[in-house]
CSV table of C-alpha atoms in Angstrom, one decimal:
chain,number,residue,atom,x,y,z
A,1,UNK,CA,-2.9,69.6,22.6
A,2,UNK,CA,-5.9,68.0,23.9
A,3,UNK,CA,-9.3,68.4,22.2
A,4,UNK,CA,-11.2,67.5,25.4
A,5,UNK,CA,-13.4,64.2,25.6
A,6,UNK,CA,-15.6,63.4,22.9
A,7,UNK,CA,-18.9,64.6,23.7
A,8,UNK,CA,-22.1,62.3,22.5
A,9,UNK,CA,-25.4,63.0,21.6
A,10,UNK,CA,-27.4,63.4,24.5
A,11,UNK,CA,-31.3,64.1,22.4
A,12,UNK,CA,-34.6,62.2,22.7
A,13,UNK,CA,-34.6,59.2,20.7
A,14,UNK,CA,-38.1,60.0,18.7
A,15,UNK,CA,-41.0,57.5,19.2
A,16,UNK,CA,-42.7,57.0,15.5
A,17,UNK,CA,-38.4,55.3,14.3
A,18,UNK,CA,-38.5,53.5,17.5
A,19,UNK,CA,-41.3,51.8,17.4
A,20,UNK,CA,-40.6,52.0,13.0
A,21,UNK,CA,-37.8,49.9,14.7
A,22,UNK,CA,-39.6,47.3,16.8
A,23,UNK,CA,-41.9,46.8,13.9
A,24,UNK,CA,-39.0,45.5,11.6
A,25,UNK,CA,-36.8,43.9,13.9
A,26,UNK,CA,-39.2,41.8,15.5
A,27,UNK,CA,-40.9,41.2,11.7
A,28,UNK,CA,-37.8,40.7,9.9
A,29,UNK,CA,-39.2,42.4,7.8
A,30,UNK,CA,-40.0,45.9,6.5
A,31,UNK,CA,-42.8,45.3,4.3
A,32,UNK,CA,-44.4,43.1,7.1
A,33,UNK,CA,-44.0,46.5,9.4
A,34,UNK,CA,-45.5,48.6,7.2
A,35,UNK,CA,-48.1,46.6,7.1
A,36,UNK,CA,-48.1,46.6,10.5
A,37,UNK,CA,-47.9,50.5,11.6
A,38,UNK,CA,-50.6,51.0,8.1
A,39,UNK,CA,-47.9,52.9,6.9
A,40,UNK,CA,-45.1,53.2,3.5
A,41,UNK,CA,-42.2,50.8,3.1
A,42,UNK,CA,-40.2,53.8,2.2
A,43,UNK,CA,-41.3,55.8,5.4
A,44,UNK,CA,-40.7,52.2,7.7
A,45,UNK,CA,-37.2,53.2,5.7
A,46,UNK,CA,-36.7,56.3,6.3
A,47,UNK,CA,-37.6,55.6,9.7
A,48,UNK,CA,-34.6,53.5,10.6
A,49,UNK,CA,-32.8,55.3,8.9
A,50,UNK,CA,-33.4,58.7,11.1
A,51,UNK,CA,-33.4,56.1,14.5
A,52,UNK,CA,-29.8,55.0,12.6
A,53,UNK,CA,-28.1,58.5,11.6
A,54,UNK,CA,-29.0,59.1,15.6
A,55,UNK,CA,-27.9,56.0,17.5
A,56,UNK,CA,-24.6,56.6,15.0
A,57,UNK,CA,-24.7,52.9,14.3
A,58,UNK,CA,-26.6,50.5,11.5
A,59,UNK,CA,-29.6,48.5,12.7
A,60,UNK,CA,-29.8,46.3,10.3
A,61,UNK,CA,-28.0,44.0,8.2
A,62,UNK,CA,-29.6,44.5,4.4
A,63,UNK,CA,-29.9,42.0,1.8
A,64,UNK,CA,-31.8,41.5,-1.0
A,65,UNK,CA,-34.3,39.0,-0.1
A,66,UNK,CA,-33.5,38.8,3.8
A,67,UNK,CA,-33.3,41.6,7.0
A,68,UNK,CA,-30.9,40.5,9.9
A,69,UNK,CA,-30.4,42.7,13.2
A,70,UNK,CA,-26.8,43.5,14.4
A,71,UNK,CA,-25.2,43.7,17.3
A,72,UNK,CA,-26.3,46.7,18.3
A,73,UNK,CA,-29.8,46.4,16.4
A,74,UNK,CA,-30.4,43.0,19.4
A,75,UNK,CA,-28.6,45.0,21.7
A,76,UNK,CA,-31.3,48.6,21.1
A,77,UNK,CA,-34.0,46.5,20.9
A,78,UNK,CA,-33.2,44.1,24.1
A,79,UNK,CA,-34.4,48.1,25.9
A,80,UNK,CA,-36.9,49.0,24.1
A,81,UNK,CA,-38.9,46.2,24.0
A,82,UNK,CA,-40.3,46.6,27.1
A,83,UNK,CA,-39.9,50.6,27.5
A,84,UNK,CA,-43.0,49.8,24.9
A,85,UNK,CA,-44.6,47.8,26.6
A,86,UNK,CA,-44.4,49.6,29.5
A,87,UNK,CA,-45.3,52.9,27.2
A,88,UNK,CA,-48.6,51.4,26.2
A,89,UNK,CA,-49.6,50.4,29.3
A,90,UNK,CA,-49.2,53.9,31.0
A,91,UNK,CA,-51.2,55.1,27.9
A,92,UNK,CA,-54.1,52.8,28.8
A,93,UNK,CA,-53.6,53.1,32.2
A,94,UNK,CA,-54.1,57.1,32.0
A,95,UNK,CA,-56.9,57.0,29.5
A,96,UNK,CA,-59.2,54.6,31.8
A,97,UNK,CA,-58.4,56.7,34.7
A,98,UNK,CA,-58.9,59.9,32.9
A,99,UNK,CA,-62.7,58.4,31.8
A,100,UNK,CA,-61.6,56.8,28.1
A,101,UNK,CA,-62.1,53.6,28.3
A,102,UNK,CA,-60.7,51.3,25.1
A,103,UNK,CA,-60.5,47.8,24.1
A,104,UNK,CA,-57.4,46.8,22.7
A,105,UNK,CA,-57.9,43.0,20.7
A,106,UNK,CA,-56.1,41.6,18.6
A,107,UNK,CA,-56.2,40.0,14.7
A,108,UNK,CA,-54.4,39.4,12.0
A,109,UNK,CA,-54.0,41.9,8.6
A,110,UNK,CA,-55.7,40.7,6.2
A,111,UNK,CA,-58.7,40.8,8.5
A,112,UNK,CA,-57.9,43.9,9.9
A,113,UNK,CA,-57.5,45.3,6.9
A,114,UNK,CA,-60.4,44.1,4.8
A,115,UNK,CA,-62.9,43.6,7.4
A,116,UNK,CA,-62.8,45.0,10.8
A,117,UNK,CA,-61.6,48.7,9.4
A,118,UNK,CA,-64.1,49.4,7.3
A,119,UNK,CA,-66.4,48.8,9.9
A,120,UNK,CA,-64.8,50.6,12.9
A,121,UNK,CA,-66.5,53.9,11.7
A,122,UNK,CA,-69.8,53.4,12.6
A,123,UNK,CA,-68.8,51.6,15.8
A,124,UNK,CA,-67.0,54.8,17.1
A,125,UNK,CA,-70.0,57.4,16.0
A,126,UNK,CA,-72.6,55.5,18.4
A,127,UNK,CA,-69.2,55.3,21.3
A,128,UNK,CA,-67.2,58.3,20.4
A,129,UNK,CA,-66.2,58.0,24.4
A,130,UNK,CA,-64.5,54.4,23.9
A,131,UNK,CA,-60.8,54.1,22.6
A,132,UNK,CA,-60.4,50.7,19.6
A,133,UNK,CA,-56.8,49.7,19.6
A,134,UNK,CA,-56.2,47.2,16.6
A,135,UNK,CA,-53.1,45.0,16.9
A,136,UNK,CA,-52.8,43.8,13.5
A,137,UNK,CA,-49.5,41.2,13.9
A,138,UNK,CA,-49.5,37.5,12.0
A,139,UNK,CA,-48.8,35.4,14.4
A,140,UNK,CA,-51.1,34.7,17.8
A,141,UNK,CA,-50.4,36.5,21.0
A,142,UNK,CA,-51.6,35.1,23.7
A,143,UNK,CA,-54.8,36.3,25.1
A,144,UNK,CA,-53.2,36.1,28.7
A,145,UNK,CA,-51.8,39.3,28.2
A,146,UNK,CA,-53.6,41.6,31.1
A,147,UNK,CA,-53.8,44.4,28.4
A,148,UNK,CA,-55.0,42.3,25.6
A,149,UNK,CA,-59.8,42.0,25.9
A,150,UNK,CA,-60.3,39.9,22.9
A,151,UNK,CA,-59.5,37.8,20.3
A,152,UNK,CA,-60.3,36.9,16.3
A,153,UNK,CA,-58.3,34.3,15.1
A,154,UNK,CA,-59.1,31.5,12.5
A,155,UNK,CA,-59.3,28.4,12.5
A,156,UNK,CA,-60.5,24.4,12.2
A,157,UNK,CA,-63.0,24.5,14.8
A,158,UNK,CA,-60.9,22.1,17.1
A,159,UNK,CA,-58.2,24.2,17.3
A,160,UNK,CA,-60.4,27.3,18.8
A,161,UNK,CA,-59.3,28.1,22.0
A,162,UNK,CA,-62.0,27.8,24.7
A,163,UNK,CA,-64.7,30.5,24.7
A,164,UNK,CA,-64.7,31.0,21.0
A,165,UNK,CA,-67.3,31.9,19.3
A,166,UNK,CA,-67.8,32.0,15.4
A,167,UNK,CA,-68.4,34.7,13.1
A,168,UNK,CA,-68.9,32.2,9.5
A,169,UNK,CA,-67.0,30.2,8.6
A,170,UNK,CA,-64.2,30.3,5.7
A,171,UNK,CA,-65.3,29.8,2.3
A,172,UNK,CA,-62.9,30.4,-1.7
A,173,UNK,CA,-63.7,32.0,-4.6
A,174,UNK,CA,-62.4,33.4,-7.9
A,175,UNK,CA,-62.8,37.3,-8.2
A,176,UNK,CA,-62.4,39.8,-10.6
A,177,UNK,CA,-62.6,43.2,-10.2
A,178,UNK,CA,-65.8,46.0,-11.4
A,179,UNK,CA,-64.0,47.8,-14.2
A,180,UNK,CA,-61.6,44.0,-15.6
A,181,UNK,CA,-64.7,42.1,-15.1
A,182,UNK,CA,-66.5,45.0,-17.3
A,183,UNK,CA,-63.6,45.1,-20.4
A,184,UNK,CA,-63.6,41.5,-20.2
A,185,UNK,CA,-68.1,41.5,-21.3
A,186,UNK,CA,-66.7,43.5,-24.2
A,187,UNK,CA,-64.8,42.2,-26.0
A,188,UNK,CA,-61.4,43.8,-25.2
A,189,UNK,CA,-60.1,40.9,-22.4
A,190,UNK,CA,-60.1,37.1,-22.5
A,191,UNK,CA,-63.3,35.4,-22.1
A,192,UNK,CA,-63.9,34.1,-18.8
A,193,UNK,CA,-66.8,31.9,-19.0
A,194,UNK,CA,-65.2,28.2,-17.7
A,195,UNK,CA,-62.9,27.6,-15.7
A,196,UNK,CA,-60.0,26.4,-19.2
A,197,UNK,CA,-60.5,30.5,-19.8
A,198,UNK,CA,-57.7,31.2,-16.9
A,199,UNK,CA,-55.2,29.4,-18.5
A,200,UNK,CA,-55.3,33.6,-20.9
A,201,UNK,CA,-55.5,35.5,-17.2
A,202,UNK,CA,-52.6,36.8,-14.6
A,203,UNK,CA,-53.5,35.1,-11.1
A,204,UNK,CA,-53.3,36.2,-7.7
A,205,UNK,CA,-51.8,33.5,-5.4
A,206,UNK,CA,-51.1,32.9,-2.1
A,207,UNK,CA,-47.1,32.9,-1.1
A,208,UNK,CA,-46.9,30.6,1.4
A,209,UNK,CA,-48.7,27.3,-0.3
A,210,UNK,CA,-47.0,25.6,2.7
A,211,UNK,CA,-49.3,26.5,5.4
A,212,UNK,CA,-52.0,23.6,6.3
A,213,UNK,CA,-54.2,26.5,4.8
A,214,UNK,CA,-52.9,25.2,1.3
A,215,UNK,CA,-57.0,25.5,-0.4
A,216,UNK,CA,-56.1,29.1,0.1
A,217,UNK,CA,-54.1,28.7,-3.1
A,218,UNK,CA,-55.3,28.7,-6.6
A,219,UNK,CA,-53.0,25.1,-7.0
A,220,UNK,CA,-55.3,23.5,-4.5
A,221,UNK,CA,-58.3,25.1,-6.5
A,222,UNK,CA,-58.2,24.3,-9.8
A,223,UNK,CA,-57.0,20.8,-8.6
A,224,UNK,CA,-61.0,20.3,-7.3
A,225,UNK,CA,-61.8,21.4,-10.5
A,226,UNK,CA,-60.7,19.0,-12.6
A,227,UNK,CA,-58.5,21.6,-14.3
A,228,UNK,CA,-54.7,20.7,-11.8
A,229,UNK,CA,-51.9,20.9,-15.7
A,230,UNK,CA,-53.9,24.5,-16.0
A,231,UNK,CA,-51.4,27.7,-16.2
A,232,UNK,CA,-52.2,31.2,-16.4
A,233,UNK,CA,-50.4,34.0,-18.6
A,234,UNK,CA,-48.5,35.2,-15.5
A,235,UNK,CA,-48.5,34.4,-11.9
A,236,UNK,CA,-48.1,37.3,-9.6
A,237,UNK,CA,-47.6,36.2,-5.5
A,238,UNK,CA,-47.8,38.2,-3.0
A,239,UNK,CA,-48.3,37.0,1.0
A,240,UNK,CA,-50.9,38.9,2.7
A,241,UNK,CA,-55.1,38.1,1.4
A,242,UNK,CA,-55.6,42.4,0.6
A,243,UNK,CA,-52.6,42.7,-1.3
A,244,UNK,CA,-54.4,39.8,-3.9
A,245,UNK,CA,-58.1,41.6,-2.6
A,246,UNK,CA,-56.7,44.4,-4.1
A,247,UNK,CA,-54.7,43.6,-6.8
A,248,UNK,CA,-58.1,41.8,-8.6
A,249,UNK,CA,-60.1,45.7,-7.4
A,250,UNK,CA,-56.8,47.3,-9.5
A,251,UNK,CA,-57.6,45.2,-12.8
A,252,UNK,CA,-54.2,43.3,-12.3
A,253,UNK,CA,-55.1,40.0,-11.3
A,254,UNK,CA,-58.0,37.6,-11.2
A,255,UNK,CA,-57.6,36.6,-7.2
A,256,UNK,CA,-58.9,33.6,-5.0
A,257,UNK,CA,-60.7,36.1,-2.4
A,258,UNK,CA,-61.9,34.7,1.3
A,259,UNK,CA,-65.7,35.8,1.0
A,260,UNK,CA,-65.8,37.3,4.8
A,261,UNK,CA,-63.8,39.3,3.7
A,262,UNK,CA,-65.0,40.3,0.3
A,263,UNK,CA,-68.9,39.5,0.3
A,264,UNK,CA,-69.5,43.4,1.2
A,265,UNK,CA,-67.4,44.5,-1.9
A,266,UNK,CA,-69.3,41.7,-4.2
A,267,UNK,CA,-72.2,43.0,-3.0
A,268,UNK,CA,-71.9,46.7,-3.9
A,269,UNK,CA,-70.3,45.6,-7.5
A,270,UNK,CA,-66.7,46.2,-6.4
A,271,UNK,CA,-66.1,42.9,-7.4
A,272,UNK,CA,-67.5,39.8,-9.3
A,273,UNK,CA,-67.1,36.0,-9.5
A,274,UNK,CA,-66.7,34.8,-12.2
A,275,UNK,CA,-67.9,31.8,-11.9
A,276,UNK,CA,-70.4,32.2,-9.6
A,277,UNK,CA,-71.4,30.4,-6.9
A,278,UNK,CA,-70.7,27.3,-8.3
A,279,UNK,CA,-66.9,29.3,-7.7
A,280,UNK,CA,-66.9,28.5,-4.5
A,281,UNK,CA,-65.2,25.9,-2.0
A,282,UNK,CA,-65.8,25.3,1.8
A,283,UNK,CA,-63.1,24.7,3.6
A,284,UNK,CA,-63.2,23.4,7.7
A,285,UNK,CA,-61.5,26.7,8.9
A,286,UNK,CA,-63.8,29.5,10.3
A,287,UNK,CA,-62.7,32.9,12.5
A,288,UNK,CA,-63.5,33.1,15.7
A,289,UNK,CA,-63.9,36.0,18.4
A,290,UNK,CA,-61.9,34.9,21.3
A,291,UNK,CA,-62.6,37.4,24.3
A,292,UNK,CA,-59.3,37.2,27.6
A,293,UNK,CA,-61.0,36.1,30.9
A,294,UNK,CA,-60.5,39.4,32.0
A,295,UNK,CA,-61.9,41.3,29.0
A,296,UNK,CA,-65.1,39.7,28.9
A,297,UNK,CA,-66.2,40.6,32.1
A,298,UNK,CA,-65.8,44.8,31.4
A,299,UNK,CA,-68.6,46.6,30.0
A,300,UNK,CA,-66.7,47.9,26.9
A,301,UNK,CA,-65.7,44.9,26.0
A,302,UNK,CA,-68.5,42.3,26.5
A,303,UNK,CA,-70.7,45.7,23.7
A,304,UNK,CA,-67.9,45.4,21.9
A,305,UNK,CA,-68.3,41.8,20.7
A,306,UNK,CA,-71.8,42.2,20.9
A,307,UNK,CA,-71.3,44.3,17.2
A,308,UNK,CA,-68.1,42.5,16.1
A,309,UNK,CA,-70.9,39.1,16.4
A,310,UNK,CA,-73.6,41.8,14.6
A,311,UNK,CA,-72.2,42.4,12.1
A,312,UNK,CA,-70.7,39.1,11.6
A,313,UNK,CA,-74.2,37.6,11.5
A,314,UNK,CA,-74.7,40.9,8.3
A,315,UNK,CA,-71.8,39.1,7.1
A,316,UNK,CA,-73.4,35.8,6.6
A,317,UNK,CA,-76.6,37.0,5.0
A,318,UNK,CA,-74.5,39.0,2.0
A,319,UNK,CA,-72.7,35.0,1.7
A,320,UNK,CA,-75.8,33.7,1.3
A,321,UNK,CA,-77.2,37.0,-0.8
A,322,UNK,CA,-74.0,37.4,-2.4
A,323,UNK,CA,-74.5,37.9,-6.4
A,324,UNK,CA,-73.7,35.2,-9.0
A,325,UNK,CA,-73.1,35.3,-12.9
A,326,UNK,CA,-76.1,33.2,-14.1
A,327,UNK,CA,-73.8,33.1,-17.8
A,328,UNK,CA,-71.0,31.7,-16.8
A,329,UNK,CA,-70.2,27.4,-17.5
A,330,UNK,CA,-67.9,25.6,-15.0
């Protein structure tokens, strides 16, 4: 007796897992997708598992250190990516039509986490009718995209795009969390008075030392201090700046901080420069605000840009005023 045709599931797919799938597929990283979506890695994994159950197919090949799309995953991505773009554009159009003004910002994840997001709440208190959409991805997105109003970027001056406005220069400096610093001062942890003392501590470092910005690595900093052969008690390696800062804040390691992104925490006493201003090393890189050609003509974009520039002025002042540790010897 024939059982008749097989009926495939017809319920709609939830948007959350679809967005998680698109982020993992684009970045080929569950961790990177979690950072971008401001979720935990386990939450992203659960959403992908839910989507695979709904679709009835495996979408990714998961290896120990890599992620690859399956053929079914590639098929789904070709449909999902443009659909999400159209969805976001439609939502923005509706918001604008209903009087909701939107400013779309693109930047890299550590800048969003450490500098932009902590300040946004104050801006939105004063601009309750204005929505801010932040796209925090570690790749350059073209401002020719009509859905972007401005970019907050990081590069040397000769690579700064047209219309770029300088926010502040890059400076790196060793940083240690307040709790660990108190242990060092009380003698519960090894001393940290000379650069050679770093050999007794755990150092948090950049994972990718092949990039042009090698000055962000401990090895580059140590070479400049005449300690090229120094080896710490242990390395802990991250691929995002804000992860290194978190490691310092929690006392897990001493990090090489990017002063514009941590100067507020230094001023508040949450982070300490163990070698004071003598440990600071400047680079040729800088942070920039770049308005799009279309966005700069809109009043709400101009207002947000003015606010960013004012915040940048405060950051420059904070970098100058950040307290030094007088007893340090370099």
